[in-house]
Coordinates of C-alpha atoms in Angstrom, one line a residue:
M1 CA 24.9 100.2 17.3
S2 CA 27.3 102.4 15.8
N3 CA 30.9 103.0 17.3
L4 CA 30.1 106.6 18.3
T5 CA 26.9 105.3 20.3
L6 CA 29.0 102.4 21.9
L7 CA 31.6 105.1 23.1
A8 CA 29.0 107.2 24.5
K9 CA 27.6 104.2 26.6
I10 CA 31.0 103.2 27.6
L11 CA 32.0 106.6 28.8
R12 CA 28.6 107.4 30.3
L13 CA 28.4 110.6 28.4
K14 CA 24.8 111.4 29.3
E15 CA 23.2 114.6 27.2
L16 CA 26.1 114.7 25.1
K17 CA 26.8 113.5 21.4
I18 CA 30.1 112.2 20.2
T19 CA 30.8 113.6 16.7
W20 CA 34.2 111.8 16.2
F21 CA 37.0 109.9 18.0
Q22 CA 40.8 109.4 17.4
F23 CA 43.4 107.5 19.5
R24 CA 46.7 109.8 19.9
Q25 CA 50.0 109.7 21.7
R26 CA 50.5 106.0 20.5
D27 CA 47.1 104.9 21.9
T28 CA 47.6 106.1 25.2
E29 CA 45.0 109.1 24.6
L30 CA 41.5 108.9 23.4
H31 CA 40.3 112.1 22.0
L32 CA 36.7 112.7 21.5
G33 CA 34.5 115.6 19.6
I34 CA 31.3 116.1 21.6
K35 CA 28.5 118.6 21.5
P36 CA 25.6 119.1 24.0
Y37 CA 22.5 117.3 23.0
K38 CA 19.1 118.8 23.4
N39 CA 20.6 121.2 26.2
G40 CA 23.2 123.5 24.5
C41 CA 23.0 127.5 23.6
R42 CA 22.3 128.0 27.4
C43 CA 23.2 131.2 29.2
P44 CA 25.8 130.5 31.7
V45 CA 24.2 132.9 34.4
C46 CA 20.1 132.4 33.9
E47 CA 20.5 129.1 31.9
R48 CA 18.0 130.1 29.5
R49 CA 18.2 128.8 26.0
C50 CA 19.3 131.8 23.7
R51 CA 19.6 132.8 20.0
I52 CA 23.2 131.7 18.4
V53 CA 25.3 134.6 17.3
R54 CA 28.3 132.9 16.2
Q55 CA 29.3 129.4 15.7
G56 CA 32.3 128.3 17.6
Q57 CA 35.4 128.9 15.6
E58 CA 38.1 127.4 17.6
A59 CA 37.8 124.1 19.4
R60 CA 39.0 123.9 23.1
R61 CA 40.1 120.6 25.2
W62 CA 39.0 119.3 28.5
E63 CA 40.8 116.5 29.9
D64 CA 38.4 113.7 31.4
I65 CA 39.0 110.6 33.7
T66 CA 41.3 108.0 32.8
L67 CA 39.7 104.8 31.7
F68 CA 41.3 101.5 31.0
G69 CA 44.8 103.1 31.2
R70 CA 43.9 105.7 28.7
K71 CA 43.3 109.3 29.2
I72 CA 40.1 110.7 27.8
V73 CA 40.2 114.1 26.3
L74 CA 37.1 115.9 25.1
W75 CA 37.1 118.6 22.2
Y76 CA 34.6 121.4 21.5
A77 CA 34.1 124.6 20.0
P78 CA 31.7 126.8 22.4
K79 CA 29.1 129.1 20.4
E80 CA 28.5 132.6 21.3
I81 CA 24.8 133.4 22.1
E82 CA 22.6 136.7 22.6
C83 CA 20.9 136.5 26.1
P84 CA 18.0 139.0 26.4
T85 CA 19.0 139.7 30.0
H86 CA 22.8 139.3 29.9
G87 CA 23.7 140.2 26.4
R88 CA 26.1 138.6 24.4
T89 CA 28.3 135.8 26.0
Q90 CA 29.7 132.2 25.5
E91 CA 27.2 129.2 26.0
E92 CA 27.3 127.3 29.1
I93 CA 29.6 124.2 29.3
P94 CA 27.6 121.6 31.0
W95 CA 30.5 119.1 31.9
A96 CA 32.9 121.5 33.1
A97 CA 33.4 124.8 35.4
A98 CA 33.9 128.3 33.5
H99 CA 37.8 128.8 32.5
A100 CA 38.4 125.1 33.5
R101 CA 40.3 122.6 31.4
I102 CA 39.3 119.6 33.4
T103 CA 35.6 118.1 33.5
Y104 CA 33.5 118.1 36.6
R105 CA 33.8 114.4 37.0
L106 CA 37.9 114.5 36.6
E107 CA 37.6 117.1 39.8
Y108 CA 35.4 114.7 41.6
R109 CA 37.6 111.8 41.0
L110 CA 40.8 114.0 42.0
C111 CA 39.3 115.3 45.5
A112 CA 38.1 111.7 46.4
L113 CA 41.7 110.1 45.6
C114 CA 43.6 113.1 47.3
Q115 CA 41.3 112.3 50.5
I116 CA 42.7 109.0 50.9
M117 CA 46.3 109.1 49.0
T118 CA 49.1 111.5 48.4
Q119 CA 49.0 113.6 45.6
K120 CA 51.8 112.1 44.0
A121 CA 49.8 108.8 43.9
A122 CA 46.7 110.2 42.6
G123 CA 48.6 111.9 39.9
A124 CA 49.8 108.6 38.9
I125 CA 46.5 107.2 38.4
L126 CA 45.0 110.1 36.9
K127 CA 48.0 110.5 34.5
L128 CA 48.7 114.1 35.7
P129 CA 52.0 115.7 37.1
S130 CA 51.9 116.1 40.9
S131 CA 52.5 119.8 40.3
T132 CA 49.4 119.9 38.2
V133 CA 47.3 118.1 40.6
S134 CA 48.3 120.4 43.4
D135 CA 47.3 123.5 41.5
L136 CA 43.9 121.8 40.1
L137 CA 43.2 120.7 43.8
H138 CA 43.6 124.3 45.0
R139 CA 41.3 125.8 42.3
V140 CA 38.6 123.2 42.9
I141 CA 38.6 123.5 46.6
A142 CA 39.0 127.5 46.4
R143 CA 35.9 127.8 44.0
S144 CA 33.8 125.5 46.2
R145 CA 34.4 127.5 49.2
A146 CA 34.3 130.7 47.4
D147 CA 30.6 131.6 49.0
H148 CA 30.6 129.2 51.9
R149 CA 29.6 130.7 55.1
I150 CA 30.1 129.0 58.7
R151 CA 26.6 127.8 59.9
G152 CA 25.1 126.6 63.1
L153 CA 28.2 127.2 65.1
V154 CA 27.2 127.0 68.9
T155 CA 30.2 125.1 70.4
L156 CA 33.8 126.7 69.5
G157 CA 37.0 125.1 70.1
V158 CA 40.3 126.9 69.4
D159 CA 43.8 125.4 69.4
E160 CA 47.1 126.0 67.4
I161 CA 49.3 123.5 65.3
S162 CA 52.7 123.6 63.6
Y163 CA 52.8 123.3 60.0
C164 CA 56.2 124.0 59.0
K165 CA 59.7 124.1 60.3
G166 CA 61.0 127.3 61.7
R167 CA 58.3 127.5 64.4
K168 CA 55.7 128.3 61.8
F169 CA 52.2 128.0 63.5
A170 CA 48.5 128.2 62.4
T171 CA 45.1 128.6 64.4
I172 CA 42.7 126.0 64.0
V173 CA 39.0 126.6 65.1
Y174 CA 36.8 123.8 65.5
D175 CA 33.2 123.3 65.6
L176 CA 33.2 120.7 68.8
D177 CA 29.3 119.5 68.2
R178 CA 30.1 118.5 64.9
S179 CA 33.7 117.5 65.0
Y180 CA 35.1 119.5 62.0
V181 CA 37.3 122.4 61.3
V182 CA 35.7 125.7 60.2
W183 CA 38.7 128.0 60.0
V184 CA 42.4 127.8 59.4
G185 CA 44.6 131.0 59.9
K186 CA 48.3 131.8 59.8
G187 CA 49.8 132.5 63.2
K188 CA 48.9 131.8 66.7
G189 CA 48.4 135.3 68.4
R190 CA 45.5 137.6 69.3
E191 CA 45.5 139.2 65.8
T192 CA 44.9 135.8 64.1
I193 CA 41.9 134.9 66.3
D194 CA 40.6 138.2 65.8
R195 CA 40.8 137.7 62.2
F196 CA 38.5 134.8 62.5
F197 CA 35.9 136.6 64.6
H198 CA 35.9 139.8 62.3
E199 CA 36.0 138.1 58.8
A200 CA 34.3 134.7 59.3
L201 CA 31.6 135.5 61.5
S202 CA 28.7 138.2 61.7
P203 CA 27.7 139.9 64.9
A204 CA 24.5 137.4 65.2
Q205 CA 26.5 134.4 64.6
R206 CA 29.2 135.5 67.4
A207 CA 26.2 136.3 69.6
R208 CA 24.8 132.5 69.1
I209 CA 28.1 131.0 70.2
R210 CA 27.3 129.5 73.7
W211 CA 30.2 127.6 74.6
A212 CA 33.9 127.7 74.0
S213 CA 37.0 125.6 74.9
C214 CA 40.6 126.4 74.5
D215 CA 43.7 126.2 76.7
M216 CA 45.2 128.7 78.9
S217 CA 46.5 131.3 76.2
Q218 CA 45.6 134.7 77.3
A219 CA 45.2 135.5 73.3
Y220 CA 42.5 133.0 72.9
I221 CA 40.8 133.6 76.2
G222 CA 40.7 137.4 75.7
A223 CA 39.6 137.2 72.1
I224 CA 36.6 134.8 73.1
K225 CA 35.5 137.1 76.0
H226 CA 35.8 140.2 73.8
H227 CA 33.7 139.1 71.0
C228 CA 31.6 136.5 72.5
P229 CA 30.7 138.0 75.9
T230 CA 27.6 135.6 76.3
A231 CA 29.7 132.5 75.8
Q232 CA 30.3 130.2 78.7
L233 CA 34.2 129.5 78.5
V234 CA 35.8 126.1 79.7
I235 CA 39.4 125.8 80.0
D236 CA 40.5 122.6 78.2
R237 CA 40.9 119.7 80.9
F238 CA 43.8 118.1 78.9
H239 CA 46.0 121.3 79.2
L240 CA 45.1 121.8 82.9
A241 CA 46.1 118.2 83.7
K242 CA 49.1 118.4 81.5
A243 CA 50.2 121.3 83.9
L244 CA 49.7 119.6 87.0
N245 CA 51.6 116.7 85.6
E246 CA 54.6 119.0 84.9
A247 CA 54.2 120.6 88.3
V248 CA 54.6 116.9 90.0
D249 CA 57.4 116.2 87.8
E250 CA 59.2 119.4 88.7
V251 CA 59.1 118.1 92.3
R252 CA 60.7 115.0 91.2
K253 CA 63.4 116.4 89.3
E254 CA 64.1 118.9 92.2
E255 CA 64.5 115.8 94.6
W256 CA 66.7 114.2 92.0
R257 CA 69.2 117.0 92.0
Q258 CA 69.5 117.0 95.8
L259 CA 69.9 113.5 96.5
G260 CA 73.0 111.4 96.2
A261 CA 73.7 108.1 94.4
E262 CA 71.7 105.9 96.9
G263 CA 68.6 108.2 97.1
R264 CA 68.6 108.7 93.3
H265 CA 68.5 104.7 92.8
A266 CA 65.5 104.8 95.4
I267 CA 63.4 107.0 93.1
K268 CA 64.6 106.0 89.8
G269 CA 61.6 105.0 87.3
L270 CA 59.2 107.0 89.1
R271 CA 58.6 109.6 86.2
W272 CA 55.8 107.8 84.2
L273 CA 54.4 106.3 87.2
L274 CA 53.8 109.8 89.0
G275 CA 52.1 110.9 85.6
M276 CA 49.9 107.6 85.4
H277 CA 46.0 107.9 85.9
S278 CA 44.8 106.2 89.2
R279 CA 42.8 103.8 86.9
N280 CA 45.7 102.5 84.9
R281 CA 48.1 101.6 88.0
T282 CA 48.5 98.2 89.5
K283 CA 48.3 97.5 93.2
G284 CA 52.0 97.0 93.0
D285 CA 52.6 100.5 91.5
T286 CA 50.2 101.9 94.4
R287 CA 52.2 100.2 97.0
L288 CA 55.6 101.3 95.5
L289 CA 54.3 104.8 95.5
N290 CA 52.9 104.6 99.1
R291 CA 56.6 103.4 100.3
L292 CA 57.6 107.3 99.3
R293 CA 56.0 108.2 102.6
T294 CA 59.0 107.3 104.7
S295 CA 61.5 107.7 101.9
N296 CA 60.7 111.0 100.0
R297 CA 57.7 112.9 101.7
H298 CA 57.9 115.5 99.0
I299 CA 57.4 113.5 96.0
H300 CA 54.8 111.5 98.1
R301 CA 52.9 114.7 98.8
A302 CA 52.9 115.7 95.4
W303 CA 51.5 112.4 94.3
V304 CA 48.7 112.4 96.7
L305 CA 47.8 115.9 95.8
K306 CA 47.7 115.0 92.0
D307 CA 45.6 112.0 92.8
E308 CA 43.1 114.1 94.8
F309 CA 42.9 116.7 92.2
D310 CA 41.4 114.1 89.8
H311 CA 38.0 114.1 91.8
F312 CA 37.3 117.6 90.7
W313 CA 36.4 116.2 87.2
H314 CA 33.6 113.9 88.6
F315 CA 31.6 116.5 90.5
Q316 CA 28.1 117.2 89.4
Y317 CA 27.3 120.4 91.5
P318 CA 29.3 123.6 90.9
G319 CA 29.0 124.7 94.7
A320 CA 30.5 121.3 96.1
A321 CA 33.2 121.4 93.2
K322 CA 33.8 125.0 94.3
R323 CA 34.4 124.0 97.8
F324 CA 36.7 120.8 96.9
L325 CA 38.8 123.3 94.6
K326 CA 39.3 125.7 97.6
R327 CA 40.3 123.2 100.0
W328 CA 42.8 121.4 97.4
M329 CA 44.3 124.8 96.4
T330 CA 44.8 125.2 100.5
A331 CA 46.6 122.1 100.7
A332 CA 48.7 122.6 98.0
L333 CA 50.1 125.9 99.3
R334 CA 50.7 124.2 102.9
S335 CA 52.8 121.6 101.1
R336 CA 55.4 124.2 100.4
L337 CA 56.3 122.7 96.8
P338 CA 57.1 125.7 94.6
S339 CA 56.0 123.9 91.5
L340 CA 52.4 123.4 92.9
R341 CA 52.2 126.7 94.4
R342 CA 52.7 128.0 91.0
F343 CA 49.8 125.7 89.6
V344 CA 47.6 127.0 92.4
T345 CA 48.2 130.5 91.0
T346 CA 47.3 129.2 87.3
L347 CA 44.1 127.9 89.1
R348 CA 43.3 131.2 90.7
N349 CA 43.8 133.2 87.5
H350 CA 41.2 130.8 85.7
F351 CA 39.0 129.9 88.7
D352 CA 35.6 130.7 87.3
N353 CA 36.4 129.2 83.6
I354 CA 37.6 125.9 85.4
L355 CA 34.5 125.7 87.3
T356 CA 32.5 126.0 84.2
F357 CA 33.5 122.4 83.4
I358 CA 31.1 121.1 86.1
K359 CA 28.0 122.7 84.0
R360 CA 29.2 121.3 81.0
P361 CA 32.0 118.7 80.8
L362 CA 33.5 120.3 77.4
T363 CA 37.2 119.7 76.3
N364 CA 39.0 119.8 73.4
A365 CA 39.4 116.2 73.0
V366 CA 37.5 116.4 69.6
G367 CA 40.0 119.2 68.7
E368 CA 43.2 116.9 69.7
G369 CA 41.6 113.9 67.9
I370 CA 41.5 116.2 64.7
N371 CA 45.0 117.4 65.3
R372 CA 46.2 113.8 65.2
L373 CA 44.4 113.3 61.7
L374 CA 46.3 116.7 60.7
K375 CA 49.5 115.4 61.5
I376 CA 48.6 112.1 59.5
L377 CA 47.9 114.6 56.5
K378 CA 51.3 116.5 57.1
N379 CA 53.1 113.4 57.1
R380 CA 51.5 111.9 54.2
A381 CA 52.6 115.1 52.1
S382 CA 55.9 115.2 53.4
G383 CA 55.8 118.7 54.4
F384 CA 54.1 122.0 53.2
R385 CA 56.2 125.0 52.0
G386 CA 53.0 127.2 53.2
L387 CA 49.8 127.1 54.9
E388 CA 47.6 127.3 51.7
P389 CA 48.1 124.0 50.3
F390 CA 47.9 122.2 53.9
A391 CA 44.4 124.3 54.6
D392 CA 43.2 122.9 51.2
L393 CA 43.7 119.2 52.3
I394 CA 42.5 120.2 55.8
F395 CA 38.9 121.6 54.3
L396 CA 38.8 118.5 51.8
T397 CA 39.1 116.2 54.5
I398 CA 38.0 117.4 58.0
G399 CA 36.4 120.8 56.8
D400 CA 32.5 121.8 57.5
L401 CA 31.8 121.7 53.9
D402 CA 31.4 118.2 52.0
I403 CA 33.2 119.1 48.8
L404 CA 32.3 115.9 47.3
D405 CA 28.5 116.8 47.9
L406 CA 28.4 120.1 46.4
D407 CA 25.9 121.4 43.7
I408 CA 28.8 122.2 41.3
L409 CA 29.5 118.3 41.1
A410 CA 25.6 117.1 41.6
Q411 CA 25.5 116.9 37.7
I412 CA 27.5 113.7 38.1
P413 CA 25.6 110.7 38.3
S414 CA 26.3 108.2 41.3
D415 CA 27.3 105.6 38.9
L416 CA 30.0 107.7 37.2
R417 CA 31.7 108.3 40.5
T418 CA 32.9 104.8 40.5
L419 CA 34.9 105.2 37.2

């Protein structure tokens, strides 16, 4: 077996023939002269084998994977061909994308590493500068998603996240059925969500959306009702429970301001106990809260109303849930607690969209879980100067398109992906 054949087997260069090899840069780089074997001279558009017009004049280089601590560099001079359909053009390069300077399998390795580690660590493994890794990653993801379209979106979730200092926000749109991100847009207002419906979805796709979940933002609610009039909107349970907890805590704060030193000592430490769910409290905690019936009736009344409201989420029939919610709102108004009366106003403004939860208990829990992963991504990268590189990592890790399963990378055998 010759040295060239041995190198081809070690590097698993299928359908490629090595013509020469040379170690450079003090033996840290292995340079290989290659050419297509039995599959060259193909048109890059129709893939037809064509007549050679001119032999390659100037050799081009493509960086390949790092093997045994050495960077592999491929050299080849592409030929010019004459296609009967597409005219005179350069032959297809089977191991790399058009105008690329790295091979398909280096692109695959780059994406796979950036999914699980920082770009700096991935660059150290691949012998590439961090700035080059970021640029290459953006090009690969942009090319992969160039012709991508959102498909099968039935259950929509919308939320906003902060991605940079200085109150910079981005709107994230989720597919709640399949738990992935379908769109990322800069900003959090009505214009941003309108851009999603106009640019990312067709009228037929908007008509197929049946369910939507969001917080109580009028921008998101108005956009969903305008663009998807047939969709059932569900106000997110998490944000509603958060608003109720804030109303109860406002009662505690108001009592704290009015009480003296002795009274403050009696209600000290109640902040987290009042916000705790009933299933997480001990019997001792419940007895402590029940003592407030005689010592502080306002806080006790707010706590009782909060615990009663939790029963709403367990109803199975909309009629029974509607009657319960109306009775609870009447009781909250009679309590004469200002913060709870404001919460009742919130319930009235979103009454129908809150009752929709009984038909389908849809929440943004999937979206909140994805937001936690997005925070991990942001912390792992130590911040971003803009939304574009952050969106690249979002689509790479939690996007609706599996970039490591694309047709553009299908030419890589499965055994090569472990190199």
